[in-house]
């Protein structure tokens, strides 16, 4: 554990290679240690408290033992526990969002991404503000309220001023009953000053995937450009938090390095944020490497099977019970369906990964970042979720009420979700159904809402939610949220 220090601000000390290797060794030695595995599952189980529910989570070492375990009954127990934790803190709500690609100009040389600067045949595009408007209206017309904006790294074509202007444009568009109420941002690592500007522009979560925590591989996979700098990239979340952004989203691109290494690194990063800033990551994403314009995933040695992918999701859910988990349309309907029962709390729907993709008719688009597996419409995804007894949520109230960072975690930890997020989800779902859904989806939705209202514990809250839902159905909006 030579230089391992979760409180350090130096990447190589809080993501310490020696500590990860020792963790993997410890996990391998204990992968059949039934007594230890049972005690970890017990430690991680949600417990009732006077205030609500609490969950201890697991350290990166403990969670790595679960990930290494190959005993079928224990894996089943992990999956059941992951679902129990998801239900305890997030209920059956699934937050909906869509990515919005602003520009694919990029100066980096990432070997797995078709936006790398040496790709001379991919069509380069950058949206004008008029085009941003058109894309946002198309997204609002589907019913989206929450976006994640995406851009390549290019200080000349996509400077921070351009990103800020786009955010302003997005928030300014009110088309019919549509509004984008939360803009999350996935752009390259930047300075504290720029993070402060993003915070002032009113962003939700700042998302940055580590791609890989393995320094040597990281440097080989990012041979040129500003992204080559491992420490600058890995320390980005600390700068974001210093700039005032208290919701940050982590992720690794599974397929680039050995998944057990990435898993330990990811959890160490979460532990570091908690140790230094008092709050862990708001979300963790689990992207897997996909085929893209000039990228063949088979050229990379570390692809993972669907079974391993599910195990990773369940083990993350168990280790960091309060962190939201995101799965994108990189995954198929079948994989997403299984992942929903293992702890996922946010999914994208009807995504286009090309610049200008929401206003173009034909697929595939010539500026696309990667192949999208789940190509269903938002209406189809929403209906599918409800048929599986999940509540698609378009709520952004926490963010608007300033319940971010540790204030959100507090809400989660005291189990107030059923009296707050649950009714909000039902009200925003009603808005969606009234404004955008097909008659078939409306039918499924209104029946589900009836059933779900009964789950709200406080009589007064339940009655207010019922009244509001009736008002929304009568097209009488009050935009009320708990
Ligand atoms: N440019 C930003 C940066 O440097 O972090 C991020 C924006 S990029 C549009 C979003 C993410 O897409 C990347 O962080 C990467 O993990 C992922 N990505 C890149 N190539 C991919 C591929 N071939 N398959 C799946 N995901 C990919």
XYZ file of C-alpha atoms and ligand atoms in Angstrom:
509
model
C 0.000 0.000 0.000
C 3.091 2.158 -0.428
C 1.727 5.474 -1.662
C -1.978 4.830 -1.292
C -3.799 7.782 0.228
C -7.495 8.393 -0.555
C -7.225 11.924 0.850
C -4.368 12.923 -1.431
C -5.142 15.216 -4.363
C -2.544 13.445 -6.500
C -3.978 10.948 -8.983
C -1.250 8.373 -8.462
C -1.819 8.389 -4.699
C -5.628 8.091 -4.618
C -5.686 5.722 -7.621
C -2.652 3.840 -6.487
C -1.536 1.050 -8.802
C 0.096 -0.925 -5.956
C -3.107 -0.810 -3.925
C -5.169 -1.984 -6.908
C -2.821 -4.909 -7.532
C -2.930 -5.897 -3.856
C -6.727 -5.616 -3.944
C -6.923 -7.955 -6.938
C -4.645 -10.442 -5.184
C -6.728 -10.280 -1.996
C -9.934 -10.732 -4.035
C -8.506 -13.726 -5.896
C -7.389 -15.359 -2.627
C -10.808 -14.852 -1.064
C -13.128 -15.470 -3.993
C -14.297 -18.793 -2.534
C -14.244 -17.648 1.091
C -17.925 -18.264 1.810
C -17.751 -16.925 5.347
C -16.233 -13.623 4.191
C -18.648 -13.322 1.268
C -21.657 -13.911 3.531
C -20.400 -11.315 6.001
C -19.938 -8.767 3.185
C -23.434 -9.388 1.873
C -24.772 -8.937 5.405
C -22.763 -5.750 5.950
C -24.085 -4.260 2.692
C -27.775 -5.086 3.355
C -30.094 -2.051 3.876
C -30.962 -1.573 7.567
C -33.947 0.281 9.011
C -33.137 3.251 11.268
C -35.294 5.754 13.130
C -34.815 8.226 10.278
C -35.294 5.835 7.398
C -33.010 3.297 5.801
C -29.253 3.122 5.843
C -26.703 1.088 3.989
C -23.033 0.679 4.818
C -21.716 0.135 1.303
C -18.432 -1.702 0.769
C -14.810 -0.665 0.345
C -13.031 -1.293 -2.961
C -11.313 -4.332 -1.414
C -14.529 -5.828 -0.083
C -16.471 -5.206 -3.293
C -13.601 -6.701 -5.332
C -14.030 -9.976 -3.426
C -17.687 -10.078 -4.487
C -16.737 -9.331 -8.083
C -14.178 -12.147 -8.072
C -16.566 -14.665 -6.503
C -17.604 -17.465 -8.861
C -20.017 -19.388 -6.626
C -23.396 -19.398 -8.466
C -25.585 -19.188 -5.297
C -23.543 -16.279 -3.976
C -23.804 -14.465 -7.312
C -27.580 -14.940 -7.156
C -27.548 -13.524 -3.616
C -25.571 -10.496 -4.867
C -28.129 -9.859 -7.601
C -30.998 -10.062 -5.113
C -29.173 -7.690 -2.749
C -28.441 -5.211 -5.566
C -32.139 -5.110 -6.383
C -33.061 -4.727 -2.699
C -30.689 -1.750 -2.373
C -32.017 -0.127 -5.533
C -35.584 -0.475 -4.245
C -34.665 0.852 -0.791
C -33.122 4.091 -2.053
C -34.498 4.708 -5.525
C -37.735 2.702 -5.496
C -38.850 1.617 -8.959
C -38.183 5.024 -10.540
C -35.955 5.274 -13.598
C -34.786 8.747 -14.553
C -34.907 9.455 -18.302
C -32.436 11.501 -20.340
C -30.959 11.918 -23.822
C -27.485 12.887 -25.022
C -27.114 15.950 -27.261
C -23.964 16.053 -29.388
C -22.857 19.634 -29.991
C -19.622 19.151 -31.902
C -17.349 16.288 -32.933
C -14.287 18.418 -33.631
C -11.513 16.946 -31.504
C -7.765 17.397 -31.170
C -7.161 14.212 -29.175
C -5.839 10.923 -30.510
C -7.989 8.458 -28.476
C -7.504 5.119 -30.230
C -11.034 3.820 -29.445
C -13.041 6.902 -30.472
C -13.836 7.786 -34.092
C -13.643 11.501 -33.246
C -9.828 11.223 -32.952
C -8.133 13.924 -34.994
C -6.507 11.530 -37.453
C -9.885 10.339 -38.701
C -10.052 12.381 -41.885
C -13.140 10.813 -43.435
C -15.687 11.223 -40.609
C -17.916 14.221 -41.241
C -17.000 17.023 -38.788
C -19.866 19.110 -37.536
C -20.492 21.773 -34.945
C -24.033 22.950 -34.268
C -24.862 26.624 -34.751
C -27.184 28.131 -32.120
C -30.030 27.816 -34.637
C -29.224 24.124 -35.010
C -29.025 23.686 -31.222
C -32.524 25.187 -31.112
C -33.824 22.757 -33.733
C -32.282 19.753 -31.932
C -33.707 20.837 -28.572
C -37.171 21.334 -30.030
C -36.982 17.833 -31.546
C -35.985 16.463 -28.103
C -38.733 18.430 -26.346
C -41.254 17.118 -28.892
C -40.334 13.590 -27.801
C -40.864 14.567 -24.155
C -37.292 14.864 -22.874
C -36.612 17.227 -19.956
C -33.031 16.272 -19.120
C -30.048 16.275 -21.472
C -26.401 15.327 -21.333
C -24.434 17.531 -23.729
C -21.418 15.962 -25.419
C -18.527 17.476 -27.330
C -15.048 16.577 -28.489
C -12.091 18.507 -27.091
C -11.029 21.345 -29.355
C -10.047 24.702 -27.849
C -10.477 26.476 -31.188
C -13.754 24.957 -32.399
C -15.395 24.124 -29.051
C -14.029 26.619 -26.502
C -15.795 26.918 -23.150
C -17.599 30.043 -24.428
C -19.243 27.922 -27.141
C -20.376 25.314 -24.593
C -21.757 28.060 -22.321
C -23.623 29.685 -25.208
C -25.193 26.328 -26.097
C -26.276 25.796 -22.465
C -27.914 29.230 -22.459
C -29.706 28.479 -25.708
C -30.927 25.109 -24.416
C -32.368 26.575 -21.205
C -34.020 29.451 -23.118
C -36.196 27.266 -25.354
C -39.788 26.803 -24.197
C -41.626 25.024 -26.941
C -45.290 24.074 -26.288
C -45.180 22.465 -22.793
C -41.521 21.550 -23.307
C -38.579 22.699 -21.232
C -35.138 21.276 -20.707
C -34.824 21.509 -16.946
C -31.441 19.964 -16.364
C -28.391 20.063 -18.633
C -25.666 17.629 -17.613
C -22.311 18.146 -19.263
C -19.860 15.572 -20.635
C -16.885 17.536 -21.946
C -13.147 17.089 -21.584
C -11.283 17.758 -18.343
C -10.799 21.486 -17.865
C -9.708 24.195 -15.408
C -11.281 25.228 -12.080
C -12.171 28.546 -13.685
C -14.060 26.824 -16.511
C -15.838 24.513 -14.072
C -16.938 27.619 -12.174
C -18.348 29.026 -15.426
C -20.243 25.782 -16.028
C -21.607 25.900 -12.485
C -22.729 29.512 -13.025
C -24.438 28.473 -16.266
C -26.640 26.173 -14.156
C -25.440 22.741 -15.190
C -26.590 19.614 -13.388
C -23.981 16.855 -13.229
C -20.492 17.184 -14.691
C -19.737 13.798 -16.259
C -16.291 12.644 -17.269
C -15.375 9.045 -17.975
C -11.958 7.978 -16.820
C -11.845 5.556 -19.782
C -9.225 3.495 -17.882
C -7.646 3.863 -14.450
C -4.554 1.963 -15.588
C -1.985 4.730 -16.147
C 0.207 2.934 -18.676
C -2.765 1.797 -20.751
C -4.324 5.235 -20.421
C -1.246 6.840 -21.930
C -1.108 4.303 -24.764
C -4.828 4.692 -25.525
C -4.487 8.492 -25.559
C -1.183 8.856 -27.390
C -1.581 12.512 -28.374
C -3.475 15.650 -27.397
C -4.338 17.202 -24.010
C -6.188 14.050 -22.916
C -2.832 12.202 -22.854
C -2.145 13.699 -19.405
C -3.346 10.995 -16.947
C -3.048 13.112 -13.804
C -4.876 16.109 -15.309
C -7.732 13.848 -16.442
C -7.940 11.826 -13.213
C -7.874 14.932 -10.994
C -10.611 16.669 -13.025
C -13.407 15.872 -10.552
C -11.458 17.554 -7.756
C -11.142 20.692 -9.879
C -14.853 20.484 -10.777
C -15.733 20.326 -7.082
C -13.345 23.159 -6.314
C -15.197 25.133 -8.999
C -18.456 24.566 -7.096
C -19.951 21.636 -9.027
C -21.156 19.210 -6.377
C -22.720 16.571 -8.624
C -20.089 14.697 -10.602
C -20.486 11.530 -12.675
C -17.783 8.854 -12.980
C -17.414 5.989 -15.446
C -14.900 3.792 -17.229
C -15.111 2.529 -20.779
C -15.305 -1.232 -20.243
C -13.337 -3.149 -22.850
C -10.154 -1.089 -22.756
C -8.475 -2.690 -19.707
C -9.029 -5.630 -17.331
C -12.436 -5.109 -15.754
C -11.349 -6.069 -12.222
C -8.667 -3.396 -12.305
C -11.157 -0.783 -13.560
C -13.724 -1.767 -10.943
C -11.288 -1.294 -8.069
C -10.077 2.026 -9.557
C -13.629 3.300 -9.965
C -14.510 2.565 -6.341
C -11.244 4.096 -5.119
C -12.134 7.235 -7.054
C -15.549 7.300 -5.338
C -13.884 6.801 -1.936
C -11.462 9.627 -2.713
C -14.280 12.089 -3.538
C -16.079 11.150 -0.321
C -12.867 11.466 1.737
C -11.857 14.844 0.308
C -15.154 16.560 -0.526
C -17.551 14.809 1.867
C -19.735 13.558 -0.981
C -19.275 10.668 -3.376
C -20.123 10.660 -7.086
C -23.702 11.558 -8.001
C -23.677 8.956 -10.762
C -21.598 6.128 -12.177
C -21.975 5.190 -15.849
C -21.090 1.792 -17.285
C -20.326 2.316 -20.998
C -18.947 -0.607 -23.003
C -16.743 -0.142 -26.060
C -18.768 -0.243 -29.297
C -18.162 -0.498 -33.016
C -17.790 2.932 -34.570
C -16.753 4.633 -37.810
C -13.119 3.479 -37.918
C -13.125 1.528 -34.653
C -13.392 -2.248 -34.361
C -13.962 -3.286 -30.706
C -12.394 -6.698 -31.481
C -9.039 -4.925 -31.834
C -9.147 -4.369 -28.079
C -8.415 -7.384 -25.882
C -10.549 -6.724 -22.844
C -14.140 -6.977 -24.024
C -16.520 -8.340 -21.372
C -19.454 -10.726 -21.709
C -23.012 -9.742 -20.779
C -22.747 -11.953 -17.664
C -19.652 -10.160 -16.387
C -21.237 -6.828 -17.262
C -24.256 -7.662 -15.091
C -22.024 -8.741 -12.230
C -20.114 -5.441 -12.398
C -23.369 -3.463 -12.260
C -24.648 -5.424 -9.261
C -21.332 -5.080 -7.390
C -21.189 -1.304 -7.994
C -24.787 -1.018 -6.721
C -23.844 -2.912 -3.540
C -20.629 -0.942 -2.945
C -22.042 2.594 -3.428
C -25.742 2.330 -2.530
C -26.548 6.047 -2.802
C -24.980 6.689 -6.191
C -27.206 6.872 -9.272
C -26.258 4.399 -12.010
C -26.594 5.076 -15.721
C -26.877 2.720 -18.695
C -27.006 4.133 -22.219
C -28.392 2.963 -25.558
C -24.979 1.422 -26.296
C -26.713 -1.608 -24.751
C -29.556 -3.632 -26.254
C -33.105 -3.813 -24.898
C -32.360 -7.256 -23.408
C -29.189 -6.175 -21.564
C -30.836 -2.959 -20.350
C -33.849 -4.927 -19.125
C -31.662 -7.165 -16.949
C -29.523 -4.260 -15.729
C -32.615 -2.439 -14.463
C -33.064 -5.166 -11.859
C -29.463 -4.881 -10.684
C -29.376 -1.263 -9.632
C -29.561 1.018 -12.667
C -31.463 4.230 -11.884
C -31.101 6.288 -15.093
C -31.383 5.364 -18.763
C -31.264 7.268 -22.014
C -33.964 6.820 -24.621
C -34.196 7.428 -28.399
C -30.561 8.613 -28.393
C -28.662 9.836 -31.416
C -24.894 9.946 -31.085
C -24.333 12.150 -34.115
C -24.098 15.918 -34.311
C -27.506 17.082 -35.537
C -28.930 13.558 -35.291
C -32.328 14.491 -33.858
C -33.271 16.576 -36.884
C -31.925 14.160 -39.508
C -34.237 11.457 -40.787
C -31.897 8.712 -41.941
C -29.643 6.505 -39.845
C -26.744 5.839 -39.629
C -25.522 9.413 -39.541
C -22.188 10.371 -40.952
C -20.981 12.081 -37.761
C -22.087 9.304 -35.363
C -19.814 8.503 -32.394
C -20.724 4.818 -32.055
C -23.423 2.296 -32.939
C -26.544 2.544 -30.821
C -27.996 -0.883 -29.935
C -31.326 0.209 -28.514
C -32.982 2.131 -31.336
C -36.505 2.352 -29.944
C -38.452 5.618 -29.724
C -38.879 7.311 -26.353
C -42.562 6.313 -26.362
C -41.574 2.665 -26.819
C -38.919 2.813 -24.076
C -41.334 4.494 -21.659
C -44.073 1.910 -22.313
C -41.601 -0.960 -21.987
C -40.368 0.384 -18.621
C -43.912 0.678 -17.301
C -44.817 -2.810 -18.502
C -41.877 -4.032 -16.408
C -43.268 -2.085 -13.423
C -40.682 0.716 -13.456
C -41.740 4.357 -13.282
C -40.047 6.471 -15.954
C -39.325 9.771 -14.221
C -38.909 13.140 -15.910
C -38.425 14.898 -12.585
C -35.668 17.466 -12.073
C -37.024 18.949 -8.835
C -34.015 18.120 -6.638
C -31.789 20.101 -8.884
C -34.197 23.034 -9.097
C -34.681 23.025 -5.322
C -30.936 22.967 -4.697
C -31.011 19.366 -3.435
C -27.653 18.482 -4.959
C -24.428 17.020 -3.568
C -24.731 15.966 0.074
C -28.262 17.442 0.386
C -29.472 14.925 -2.200
C -27.563 12.147 -0.424
C -29.314 13.130 2.807
C -32.717 12.778 1.168
C -31.673 9.400 -0.112
C -30.253 8.247 3.225
C -33.303 9.238 5.262
C -35.561 7.241 2.954
C -37.637 10.339 2.106
C -37.666 9.281 -1.511
C -41.111 7.662 -1.235
C -42.637 10.895 0.061
C -40.774 13.155 -2.320
C -39.268 11.629 -5.461
C -42.009 9.041 -5.894
C -44.918 11.546 -6.109
C -42.769 13.886 -8.227
C -42.029 11.033 -10.620
C -45.744 10.231 -10.897
C -46.634 13.867 -11.591
C -43.928 14.333 -14.249
C -44.866 11.006 -15.820
C -48.479 12.222 -16.033
C -47.244 15.374 -17.801
C -45.298 13.220 -20.231
C -48.280 10.939 -20.899
C -50.664 13.834 -21.476
C -48.296 15.807 -23.716
C -46.349 13.233 -25.701
C -47.412 9.603 -25.302
C -49.292 7.393 -27.759
C -52.794 6.262 -26.621
C -51.412 2.767 -25.951
C -48.650 4.137 -23.691
C -51.115 6.456 -21.955
C -53.323 3.508 -21.069
C -50.460 1.516 -19.538
C -49.206 4.659 -17.764
C -52.438 5.832 -16.179
C -53.090 2.349 -14.782
C -49.587 2.191 -13.321
C -49.907 5.661 -11.769
C -53.155 4.650 -10.037
C -51.366 1.637 -8.514
C -48.238 3.591 -7.558
C -50.104 6.428 -5.815
C -51.182 3.929 -3.176
C -47.512 3.405 -2.199
C -47.036 6.991 -0.928
C -46.858 6.569 2.864
C -48.051 10.000 4.034
C -51.818 10.556 3.530
C -51.423 14.281 2.990
C -48.671 13.867 0.402
C -50.699 11.176 -1.389
C -53.747 13.448 -1.569
C -51.745 16.409 -2.915
C -50.141 14.178 -5.544
C -53.581 12.802 -6.574
C -55.049 16.299 -6.886
C -52.117 17.472 -8.957
C -52.319 14.482 -11.259
C -56.020 15.197 -11.866
C -55.165 18.835 -12.631
C -52.470 17.787 -15.102
C -54.861 15.371 -16.815
C -57.338 18.251 -17.141
C -54.464 20.189 -18.798
C -54.385 22.606 -15.915
C -50.649 22.907 -15.145
C -49.326 24.178 -11.842
C -45.786 22.858 -12.105
C -45.967 21.778 -8.463
C -43.226 19.549 -7.005
C -42.412 18.279 -3.553
N -14.660 14.571 -25.175
C -15.054 14.244 -23.854
C -13.858 13.696 -23.077
O -12.769 13.833 -23.513
O -14.068 13.109 -22.051
C -16.159 13.238 -23.740
C -17.239 13.221 -24.748
S -17.357 11.668 -25.558
C -18.544 12.251 -26.665
C -18.186 10.617 -24.391
C -17.621 9.254 -24.136
O -17.874 8.381 -25.216
C -16.142 9.127 -23.937
O -15.748 9.523 -22.650
C -15.917 7.630 -24.176
O -15.916 6.880 -22.973
C -17.124 7.208 -24.985
N -16.719 6.571 -26.249
C -15.774 6.962 -27.106
N -15.628 6.073 -28.115
C -16.510 5.073 -27.879
C -16.819 3.842 -28.548
N -16.205 3.450 -29.660
N -17.778 3.052 -27.991
C -18.415 3.408 -26.870
N -18.172 4.556 -26.214
C -17.212 5.380 -26.700
